[in-house]
C-alpha cells in the first residue's frame, strides 16, 4: 500500500475549514421524543420525535418518551408516542437515505492524498484482477460533496479511468478506482447474459456461466474492504462516512461512473442498488446484437439520477441511443459542444458530443461543463 500526499493550498481553497456533507437523498435523523415528567398521579408521556428533512421523509420510529416518575400512589407515566425520524427508522441513522452524521474531513494540512493498494493486500481470498486500486481525496477544495465516486474502467483496462477519478476528486468528491472483472467479451447473442455477467462482477454470486467471479473479487466486496482500509490508514479523510454500521457500502451517498464497458456496468449496478446517481460515459450499450433485458427492468436508482454521454462519431453511438431509450433517461438528445449549448441542457439526461468519438466522452477535462452537470455540480 502506498500513500502519497501533495501539500499546498490551491487557488480555489477558502481556508482549512472542515466541511460537512450529508446525503442528498435524506435529511438528518429527527430528534427523539422528549422525556416524560412525573406528577403525584400519572406522568406525562414523551413528545413525538420530529421528522428529518431532505428529499426522503424522516425515518419512522423515534425513541419512546421516558415514563413519568412514580408520585405518591401514582401510576407510572405513559411512554411517549413513536416519532417520525427516529434513530433507526427509515431515513434515520441506519435507514435508507438518512445521514447518520456530517462528514468530518481534517483540512488542517490541505493536500491531495493518493492511496494505492491491491485487493490481495486486504483479502487473502482474492484470485483475479489483482490490480492496483487508487483512492483520492483533495482537502484543498473549498467544499466537500459528501459523496464517493467509484469509477469503472473500460474492457480489460486497469482501474480508472484515472483522469476521471482525478477530475471528481478535484471537485470535492471522495474518489475510488476499483479493480473488477472486465476482461471478458460481453457481446453475446443472449439478452439475459449481458446483465447477468455484469451483476456477477458486482456481487460475486453465480448468475451466468460466461464468467466466474468469487465474492472476494466482486466490486461490492472490494469496495467495502477498501473503505474499511481507508478508514484505518487515512482517518483524516473520514472514509468511514461511506460505510453502514454493518460494514456494507452506504449506497445512498455513492455514485458509480464508468467509461465504455464501465459505463454499462455502472448503470447495471444502479438497477439493483439505490445509488446517489449514475454517470455513464460512452454508454450504456448492451444493445448489439440483441438488446439486454436489464436495460428495461425496474431500477433501484431513479432514472432521473442517471446520465448518459455519447459521441456522435463513436461507432457505438446508435447502440447508446437505443440504450438511452430502453432505460428511459429523461429528455431528448442534446448536443453539448455546439454554439449556444449550456448547462443544464434543458434538463436532459441524454447528452452528446457532436464532434466526439469513443474516447472523447471519457475526457472530462476537455468537457468540464457537461461533466460537472452530470455529477450534480455546482453543489447546492
GROMACS .gro file of C-alpha atoms in nm:
model
  380
    1UNK     CA    1   0.000   0.000   0.000
    2UNK     CA    2   0.132   0.343  -0.094
    3UNK     CA    3   0.005   0.675   0.035
    4UNK     CA    4   0.122   0.990  -0.137
    5UNK     CA    5   0.028   1.345  -0.046
    6UNK     CA    6   0.075   1.669  -0.235
    7UNK     CA    7   0.066   1.956   0.016
    8UNK     CA    8  -0.023   2.317  -0.054
    9UNK     CA    9  -0.327   2.541  -0.076
   10UNK     CA   10  -0.483   2.555  -0.420
   11UNK     CA   11  -0.615   2.877  -0.564
   12UNK     CA   12  -0.973   2.767  -0.508
   13UNK     CA   13  -0.923   2.685  -0.139
   14UNK     CA   14  -1.111   2.905   0.105
   15UNK     CA   15  -0.908   2.806   0.408
   16UNK     CA   16  -0.867   2.495   0.614
   17UNK     CA   17  -1.219   2.456   0.741
   18UNK     CA   18  -1.382   2.117   0.782
   19UNK     CA   19  -1.683   2.094   0.556
   20UNK     CA   20  -1.984   1.886   0.642
   21UNK     CA   21  -2.153   1.674   0.379
   22UNK     CA   22  -2.470   1.476   0.402
   23UNK     CA   23  -2.682   1.259   0.178
   24UNK     CA   24  -2.887   1.440  -0.082
   25UNK     CA   25  -3.149   1.169  -0.051
   26UNK     CA   26  -3.250   1.221   0.305
   27UNK     CA   27  -3.212   1.461   0.591
   28UNK     CA   28  -3.052   1.403   0.926
   29UNK     CA   29  -3.235   1.186   1.176
   30UNK     CA   30  -3.518   1.355   1.359
   31UNK     CA   31  -3.483   1.438   1.722
   32UNK     CA   32  -3.604   1.172   1.964
   33UNK     CA   33  -3.906   1.217   2.189
   34UNK     CA   34  -3.875   1.429   2.497
   35UNK     CA   35  -3.865   1.276   2.843
   36UNK     CA   36  -4.185   1.235   3.043
   37UNK     CA   37  -4.247   1.427   3.362
   38UNK     CA   38  -4.400   1.259   3.666
   39UNK     CA   39  -4.665   1.405   3.894
   40UNK     CA   40  -4.828   1.276   4.208
   41UNK     CA   41  -5.060   1.080   3.985
   42UNK     CA   42  -4.971   0.989   3.625
   43UNK     CA   43  -4.659   1.107   3.438
   44UNK     CA   44  -4.687   1.286   3.106
   45UNK     CA   45  -4.576   1.083   2.801
   46UNK     CA   46  -4.277   1.191   2.596
   47UNK     CA   47  -4.335   1.407   2.290
   48UNK     CA   48  -4.315   1.258   1.944
   49UNK     CA   49  -3.983   1.294   1.764
   50UNK     CA   50  -3.963   1.537   1.479
   51UNK     CA   51  -3.901   1.409   1.129
   52UNK     CA   52  -3.580   1.455   0.934
   53UNK     CA   53  -3.560   1.696   0.647
   54UNK     CA   54  -3.444   1.635   0.290
   55UNK     CA   55  -3.565   1.458  -0.021
   56UNK     CA   56  -3.661   1.147   0.176
   57UNK     CA   57  -3.903   1.153   0.462
   58UNK     CA   58  -3.761   1.116   0.808
   59UNK     CA   59  -3.740   0.763   0.940
   60UNK     CA   60  -4.030   0.618   1.133
   61UNK     CA   61  -3.986   0.501   1.483
   62UNK     CA   62  -3.838   0.760   1.717
   63UNK     CA   63  -3.738   0.680   2.073
   64UNK     CA   64  -4.024   0.638   2.320
   65UNK     CA   65  -4.054   0.916   2.570
   66UNK     CA   66  -3.945   0.830   2.923
   67UNK     CA   67  -4.221   0.732   3.160
   68UNK     CA   68  -4.317   0.969   3.437
   69UNK     CA   69  -4.180   0.923   3.786
   70UNK     CA   70  -4.399   0.747   4.040
   71UNK     CA   71  -4.581   1.000   4.254
   72UNK     CA   72  -4.736   0.914   4.583
   73UNK     CA   73  -4.952   0.618   4.499
   74UNK     CA   74  -4.940   0.748   4.140
   75UNK     CA   75  -4.913   0.528   3.831
   76UNK     CA   76  -4.608   0.534   3.611
   77UNK     CA   77  -4.624   0.792   3.331
   78UNK     CA   78  -4.725   0.673   2.988
   79UNK     CA   79  -4.447   0.635   2.730
   80UNK     CA   80  -4.427   0.890   2.452
   81UNK     CA   81  -4.554   0.817   2.106
   82UNK     CA   82  -4.315   0.692   1.845
   83UNK     CA   83  -4.199   0.991   1.642
   84UNK     CA   84  -4.101   1.009   1.278
   85UNK     CA   85  -3.730   1.041   1.209
   86UNK     CA   86  -3.603   0.824   1.494
   87UNK     CA   87  -3.251   0.695   1.507
   88UNK     CA   88  -3.310   0.362   1.337
   89UNK     CA   89  -3.623   0.424   1.131
   90UNK     CA   90  -3.627   0.462   0.755
   91UNK     CA   91  -3.418   0.766   0.677
   92UNK     CA   92  -3.261   0.764   1.023
   93UNK     CA   93  -2.908   0.671   1.117
   94UNK     CA   94  -2.923   0.325   0.970
   95UNK     CA   95  -3.230   0.361   0.748
   96UNK     CA   96  -3.247   0.413   0.376
   97UNK     CA   97  -3.130   0.752   0.260
   98UNK     CA   98  -3.071   0.905   0.603
   99UNK     CA   99  -2.748   1.073   0.708
  100UNK     CA  100  -2.616   0.937   1.037
  101UNK     CA  101  -2.387   1.233   1.085
  102UNK     CA  102  -2.198   1.502   0.899
  103UNK     CA  103  -1.881   1.431   0.704
  104UNK     CA  104  -1.575   1.530   0.907
  105UNK     CA  105  -1.261   1.573   0.696
  106UNK     CA  106  -0.947   1.712   0.859
  107UNK     CA  107  -0.836   2.007   0.647
  108UNK     CA  108  -0.568   2.138   0.881
  109UNK     CA  109  -0.297   2.043   0.626
  110UNK     CA  110  -0.454   2.089   0.281
  111UNK     CA  111  -0.326   1.828   0.037
  112UNK     CA  112  -0.412   1.583  -0.237
  113UNK     CA  113  -0.388   1.234  -0.089
  114UNK     CA  114  -0.345   0.936  -0.322
  115UNK     CA  115  -0.363   0.591  -0.163
  116UNK     CA  116  -0.279   0.284  -0.373
  117UNK     CA  117  -0.321  -0.081  -0.281
  118UNK     CA  118  -0.401  -0.416  -0.438
  119UNK     CA  119  -0.713  -0.612  -0.342
  120UNK     CA  120  -0.495  -0.902  -0.222
  121UNK     CA  121  -0.340  -0.676   0.043
  122UNK     CA  122  -0.682  -0.661   0.210
  123UNK     CA  123  -0.822  -1.007   0.138
  124UNK     CA  124  -0.624  -1.335   0.100
  125UNK     CA  125  -0.918  -1.486  -0.092
  126UNK     CA  126  -0.860  -1.258  -0.392
  127UNK     CA  127  -0.787  -1.465  -0.704
  128UNK     CA  128  -0.849  -1.246  -1.009
  129UNK     CA  129  -0.788  -0.891  -1.137
  130UNK     CA  130  -0.546  -0.820  -0.853
  131UNK     CA  131  -0.456  -0.478  -0.988
  132UNK     CA  132  -0.354  -0.164  -0.804
  133UNK     CA  133  -0.657   0.036  -0.694
  134UNK     CA  134  -0.645   0.411  -0.634
  135UNK     CA  135  -0.824   0.627  -0.377
  136UNK     CA  136  -0.808   1.006  -0.400
  137UNK     CA  137  -0.911   1.289  -0.170
  138UNK     CA  138  -0.819   1.654  -0.217
  139UNK     CA  139  -0.855   1.856   0.104
  140UNK     CA  140  -0.752   2.178  -0.072
  141UNK     CA  141  -1.102   2.220  -0.214
  142UNK     CA  142  -1.339   2.485  -0.087
  143UNK     CA  143  -1.617   2.239  -0.013
  144UNK     CA  144  -1.674   1.865   0.002
  145UNK     CA  145  -1.955   1.693  -0.184
  146UNK     CA  146  -2.013   1.431   0.085
  147UNK     CA  147  -2.031   1.172  -0.195
  148UNK     CA  148  -1.799   0.893  -0.306
  149UNK     CA  149  -1.745   0.840  -0.679
  150UNK     CA  150  -1.649   0.484  -0.774
  151UNK     CA  151  -1.501   0.470  -1.124
  152UNK     CA  152  -1.523   0.167  -1.354
  153UNK     CA  153  -1.277   0.133  -1.641
  154UNK     CA  154  -1.338   0.001  -1.991
  155UNK     CA  155  -1.292  -0.353  -2.116
  156UNK     CA  156  -0.970  -0.516  -1.985
  157UNK     CA  157  -0.839  -0.179  -1.864
  158UNK     CA  158  -0.672  -0.124  -1.524
  159UNK     CA  159  -0.864   0.062  -1.250
  160UNK     CA  160  -0.978   0.403  -1.362
  161UNK     CA  161  -1.009   0.595  -1.580
  162UNK     CA  162  -0.767   0.785  -1.356
  163UNK     CA  163  -0.829   1.113  -1.539
  164UNK     CA  164  -1.196   1.081  -1.442
  165UNK     CA  165  -1.104   0.982  -1.086
  166UNK     CA  166  -0.883   1.290  -1.054
  167UNK     CA  167  -1.147   1.513  -1.214
  168UNK     CA  168  -1.405   1.435  -0.947
  169UNK     CA  169  -1.151   1.444  -0.661
  170UNK     CA  170  -1.055   1.798  -0.762
  171UNK     CA  171  -1.421   1.896  -0.721
  172UNK     CA  172  -1.478   1.782  -0.366
  173UNK     CA  173  -1.566   1.416  -0.411
  174UNK     CA  174  -1.401   1.122  -0.242
  175UNK     CA  175  -1.293   0.901  -0.535
  176UNK     CA  176  -1.201   0.535  -0.575
  177UNK     CA  177  -1.093   0.342  -0.886
  178UNK     CA  178  -1.178  -0.023  -0.822
  179UNK     CA  179  -1.026  -0.331  -0.988
  180UNK     CA  180  -1.304  -0.554  -1.117
  181UNK     CA  181  -1.385  -0.833  -1.362
  182UNK     CA  182  -1.390  -0.658  -1.700
  183UNK     CA  183  -1.167  -0.885  -1.913
  184UNK     CA  184  -1.431  -1.086  -2.097
  185UNK     CA  185  -1.640  -1.049  -2.413
  186UNK     CA  186  -1.973  -0.905  -2.306
  187UNK     CA  187  -2.119  -0.909  -2.658
  188UNK     CA  188  -2.341  -1.218  -2.665
  189UNK     CA  189  -2.647  -1.326  -2.861
  190UNK     CA  190  -2.848  -1.374  -2.542
  191UNK     CA  191  -3.043  -1.083  -2.392
  192UNK     CA  192  -3.003  -1.213  -2.036
  193UNK     CA  193  -2.627  -1.272  -2.043
  194UNK     CA  194  -2.532  -0.904  -2.057
  195UNK     CA  195  -2.698  -0.818  -1.729
  196UNK     CA  196  -2.617  -1.147  -1.557
  197UNK     CA  197  -2.245  -1.112  -1.627
  198UNK     CA  198  -2.232  -0.751  -1.509
  199UNK     CA  199  -2.430  -0.843  -1.198
  200UNK     CA  200  -2.192  -1.129  -1.116
  201UNK     CA  201  -1.897  -0.893  -1.149
  202UNK     CA  202  -2.072  -0.668  -0.899
  203UNK     CA  203  -2.189  -0.910  -0.628
  204UNK     CA  204  -1.980  -1.224  -0.681
  205UNK     CA  205  -2.284  -1.451  -0.696
  206UNK     CA  206  -2.335  -1.713  -0.966
  207UNK     CA  207  -2.560  -1.557  -1.230
  208UNK     CA  208  -2.411  -1.688  -1.557
  209UNK     CA  209  -2.171  -1.946  -1.698
  210UNK     CA  210  -1.998  -1.679  -1.909
  211UNK     CA  211  -1.774  -1.567  -1.622
  212UNK     CA  212  -1.682  -1.689  -1.276
  213UNK     CA  213  -1.638  -1.425  -1.007
  214UNK     CA  214  -1.564  -1.516  -0.647
  215UNK     CA  215  -1.712  -1.298  -0.375
  216UNK     CA  216  -1.366  -1.162  -0.287
  217UNK     CA  217  -1.323  -1.049  -0.648
  218UNK     CA  218  -1.658  -0.869  -0.669
  219UNK     CA  219  -1.696  -0.492  -0.685
  220UNK     CA  220  -1.921  -0.492  -0.380
  221UNK     CA  221  -1.680  -0.684  -0.155
  222UNK     CA  222  -1.374  -0.495  -0.275
  223UNK     CA  223  -1.541  -0.159  -0.220
  224UNK     CA  224  -1.641  -0.248   0.136
  225UNK     CA  225  -1.290  -0.372   0.220
  226UNK     CA  226  -1.131  -0.070   0.058
  227UNK     CA  227  -1.342   0.173   0.261
  228UNK     CA  228  -1.264  -0.010   0.585
  229UNK     CA  229  -0.895   0.001   0.494
  230UNK     CA  230  -0.904   0.370   0.407
  231UNK     CA  231  -1.086   0.445   0.730
  232UNK     CA  232  -0.790   0.292   0.914
  233UNK     CA  233  -0.493   0.421   0.714
  234UNK     CA  234  -0.633   0.764   0.623
  235UNK     CA  235  -0.857   0.868   0.915
  236UNK     CA  236  -0.827   1.235   0.819
  237UNK     CA  237  -1.041   1.161   0.515
  238UNK     CA  238  -1.337   1.017   0.711
  239UNK     CA  239  -1.382   0.733   0.462
  240UNK     CA  240  -1.595   0.553   0.719
  241UNK     CA  241  -1.872   0.800   0.635
  242UNK     CA  242  -1.945   0.584   0.331
  243UNK     CA  243  -1.997   0.265   0.534
  244UNK     CA  244  -2.307   0.143   0.714
  245UNK     CA  245  -2.278   0.018   1.072
  246UNK     CA  246  -2.260  -0.340   0.943
  247UNK     CA  247  -1.961  -0.259   0.721
  248UNK     CA  248  -2.150  -0.258   0.392
  249UNK     CA  249  -2.124   0.037   0.149
  250UNK     CA  250  -2.370   0.318   0.214
  251UNK     CA  251  -2.512   0.325  -0.137
  252UNK     CA  252  -2.723   0.639  -0.094
  253UNK     CA  253  -2.409   0.859  -0.091
  254UNK     CA  254  -2.219   0.668  -0.360
  255UNK     CA  255  -2.201   0.750  -0.731
  256UNK     CA  256  -2.093   0.495  -0.991
  257UNK     CA  257  -1.935   0.628  -1.309
  258UNK     CA  258  -1.766   0.440  -1.588
  259UNK     CA  259  -1.640   0.459  -1.944
  260UNK     CA  260  -1.736   0.219  -2.224
  261UNK     CA  261  -1.771  -0.128  -2.064
  262UNK     CA  262  -1.767   0.051  -1.728
  263UNK     CA  263  -2.048   0.283  -1.839
  264UNK     CA  264  -2.285  -0.010  -1.886
  265UNK     CA  265  -2.168  -0.175  -1.564
  266UNK     CA  266  -2.232   0.145  -1.367
  267UNK     CA  267  -2.589   0.160  -1.499
  268UNK     CA  268  -2.641  -0.211  -1.432
  269UNK     CA  269  -2.536  -0.163  -1.069
  270UNK     CA  270  -2.775   0.130  -1.042
  271UNK     CA  271  -3.055  -0.105  -1.139
  272UNK     CA  272  -3.004  -0.326  -0.830
  273UNK     CA  273  -2.892  -0.080  -0.558
  274UNK     CA  274  -3.019   0.270  -0.489
  275UNK     CA  275  -2.720   0.492  -0.566
  276UNK     CA  276  -2.695   0.869  -0.539
  277UNK     CA  277  -2.652   0.876  -0.917
  278UNK     CA  278  -2.502   0.701  -1.221
  279UNK     CA  279  -2.283   0.875  -1.480
  280UNK     CA  280  -2.219   0.671  -1.796
  281UNK     CA  281  -1.955   0.789  -2.046
  282UNK     CA  282  -1.967   0.622  -2.391
  283UNK     CA  283  -2.256   0.414  -2.272
  284UNK     CA  284  -2.463   0.239  -2.159
  285UNK     CA  285  -2.472  -0.001  -2.452
  286UNK     CA  286  -2.564  -0.376  -2.437
  287UNK     CA  287  -2.792  -0.339  -2.741
  288UNK     CA  288  -2.593  -0.529  -3.005
  289UNK     CA  289  -2.656  -0.788  -3.148
  290UNK     CA  290  -2.962  -0.806  -2.920
  291UNK     CA  291  -3.090  -0.569  -2.654
  292UNK     CA  292  -3.023  -0.673  -2.297
  293UNK     CA  293  -3.323  -0.742  -2.075
  294UNK     CA  294  -3.171  -0.549  -1.785
  295UNK     CA  295  -3.197  -0.218  -1.971
  296UNK     CA  296  -3.577  -0.210  -1.945
  297UNK     CA  297  -3.605  -0.365  -1.597
  298UNK     CA  298  -3.722  -0.155  -1.300
  299UNK     CA  299  -3.442   0.050  -1.146
  300UNK     CA  300  -3.350   0.086  -0.778
  301UNK     CA  301  -3.178   0.414  -0.869
  302UNK     CA  302  -3.439   0.651  -1.016
  303UNK     CA  303  -3.377   0.719  -1.383
  304UNK     CA  304  -3.374   1.090  -1.310
  305UNK     CA  305  -3.049   1.021  -1.122
  306UNK     CA  306  -2.888   0.856  -1.428
  307UNK     CA  307  -2.698   1.028  -1.710
  308UNK     CA  308  -2.551   0.913  -2.040
  309UNK     CA  309  -2.293   1.087  -2.261
  310UNK     CA  310  -2.227   0.960  -2.614
  311UNK     CA  311  -2.007   1.077  -2.901
  312UNK     CA  312  -2.172   1.112  -3.240
  313UNK     CA  313  -1.852   0.997  -3.414
  314UNK     CA  314  -1.842   0.686  -3.198
  315UNK     CA  315  -1.928   0.368  -3.393
  316UNK     CA  316  -2.132   0.259  -3.091
  317UNK     CA  317  -2.337   0.581  -3.089
  318UNK     CA  318  -2.656   0.422  -3.232
  319UNK     CA  319  -2.634   0.149  -2.967
  320UNK     CA  320  -2.604   0.413  -2.694
  321UNK     CA  321  -2.916   0.590  -2.818
  322UNK     CA  322  -3.110   0.264  -2.810
  323UNK     CA  323  -2.995   0.204  -2.452
  324UNK     CA  324  -3.100   0.557  -2.352
  325UNK     CA  325  -3.448   0.477  -2.482
  326UNK     CA  326  -3.476   0.139  -2.310
  327UNK     CA  327  -3.361   0.274  -1.974
  328UNK     CA  328  -3.590   0.574  -2.013
  329UNK     CA  329  -3.338   0.851  -1.949
  330UNK     CA  330  -3.519   1.185  -1.919
  331UNK     CA  331  -3.523   1.434  -2.205
  332UNK     CA  332  -3.427   1.439  -2.570
  333UNK     CA  333  -3.073   1.409  -2.703
  334UNK     CA  334  -2.885   1.738  -2.656
  335UNK     CA  335  -2.554   1.820  -2.826
  336UNK     CA  336  -2.343   1.988  -2.560
  337UNK     CA  337  -2.048   2.104  -2.774
  338UNK     CA  338  -2.230   2.331  -3.017
  339UNK     CA  339  -2.277   2.710  -3.001
  340UNK     CA  340  -2.546   2.808  -2.755
  341UNK     CA  341  -2.536   2.484  -2.557
  342UNK     CA  342  -2.516   2.548  -2.185
  343UNK     CA  343  -2.595   2.370  -1.858
  344UNK     CA  344  -2.835   2.232  -1.758
  345UNK     CA  345  -2.905   2.145  -2.124
  346UNK     CA  346  -3.281   2.171  -2.088
  347UNK     CA  347  -3.275   1.921  -1.805
  348UNK     CA  348  -3.194   1.636  -2.044
  349UNK     CA  349  -3.000   1.333  -1.921
  350UNK     CA  350  -2.928   1.221  -2.280
  351UNK     CA  351  -2.620   1.416  -2.378
  352UNK     CA  352  -2.391   1.402  -2.682
  353UNK     CA  353  -2.065   1.538  -2.816
  354UNK     CA  354  -2.134   1.629  -3.179
  355UNK     CA  355  -1.764   1.607  -3.257
  356UNK     CA  356  -1.681   1.332  -3.009
  357UNK     CA  357  -1.551   0.980  -3.067
  358UNK     CA  358  -1.545   0.688  -2.824
  359UNK     CA  359  -1.251   0.819  -2.623
  360UNK     CA  360  -1.359   1.183  -2.613
  361UNK     CA  361  -1.655   1.115  -2.386
  362UNK     CA  362  -1.420   0.991  -2.116
  363UNK     CA  363  -1.216   1.311  -2.118
  364UNK     CA  364  -1.397   1.527  -1.864
  365UNK     CA  365  -1.105   1.767  -1.851
  366UNK     CA  366  -1.190   1.871  -2.208
  367UNK     CA  367  -1.565   1.884  -2.145
  368UNK     CA  368  -1.588   2.036  -1.799
  369UNK     CA  369  -1.936   2.188  -1.818
  370UNK     CA  370  -2.121   1.872  -1.921
  371UNK     CA  371  -1.928   1.651  -1.679
  372UNK     CA  372  -1.992   1.886  -1.388
  373UNK     CA  373  -2.361   1.888  -1.477
  374UNK     CA  374  -2.382   1.508  -1.478
  375UNK     CA  375  -2.211   1.490  -1.138
  376UNK     CA  376  -2.452   1.741  -0.987
  377UNK     CA  377  -2.220   2.040  -0.978
  378UNK     CA  378  -2.211   2.310  -0.869
  379UNK     CA  379  -2.300   2.182  -0.525
  380UNK     CA  380  -2.631   2.318  -0.389
   0.00000   0.00000   0.00000
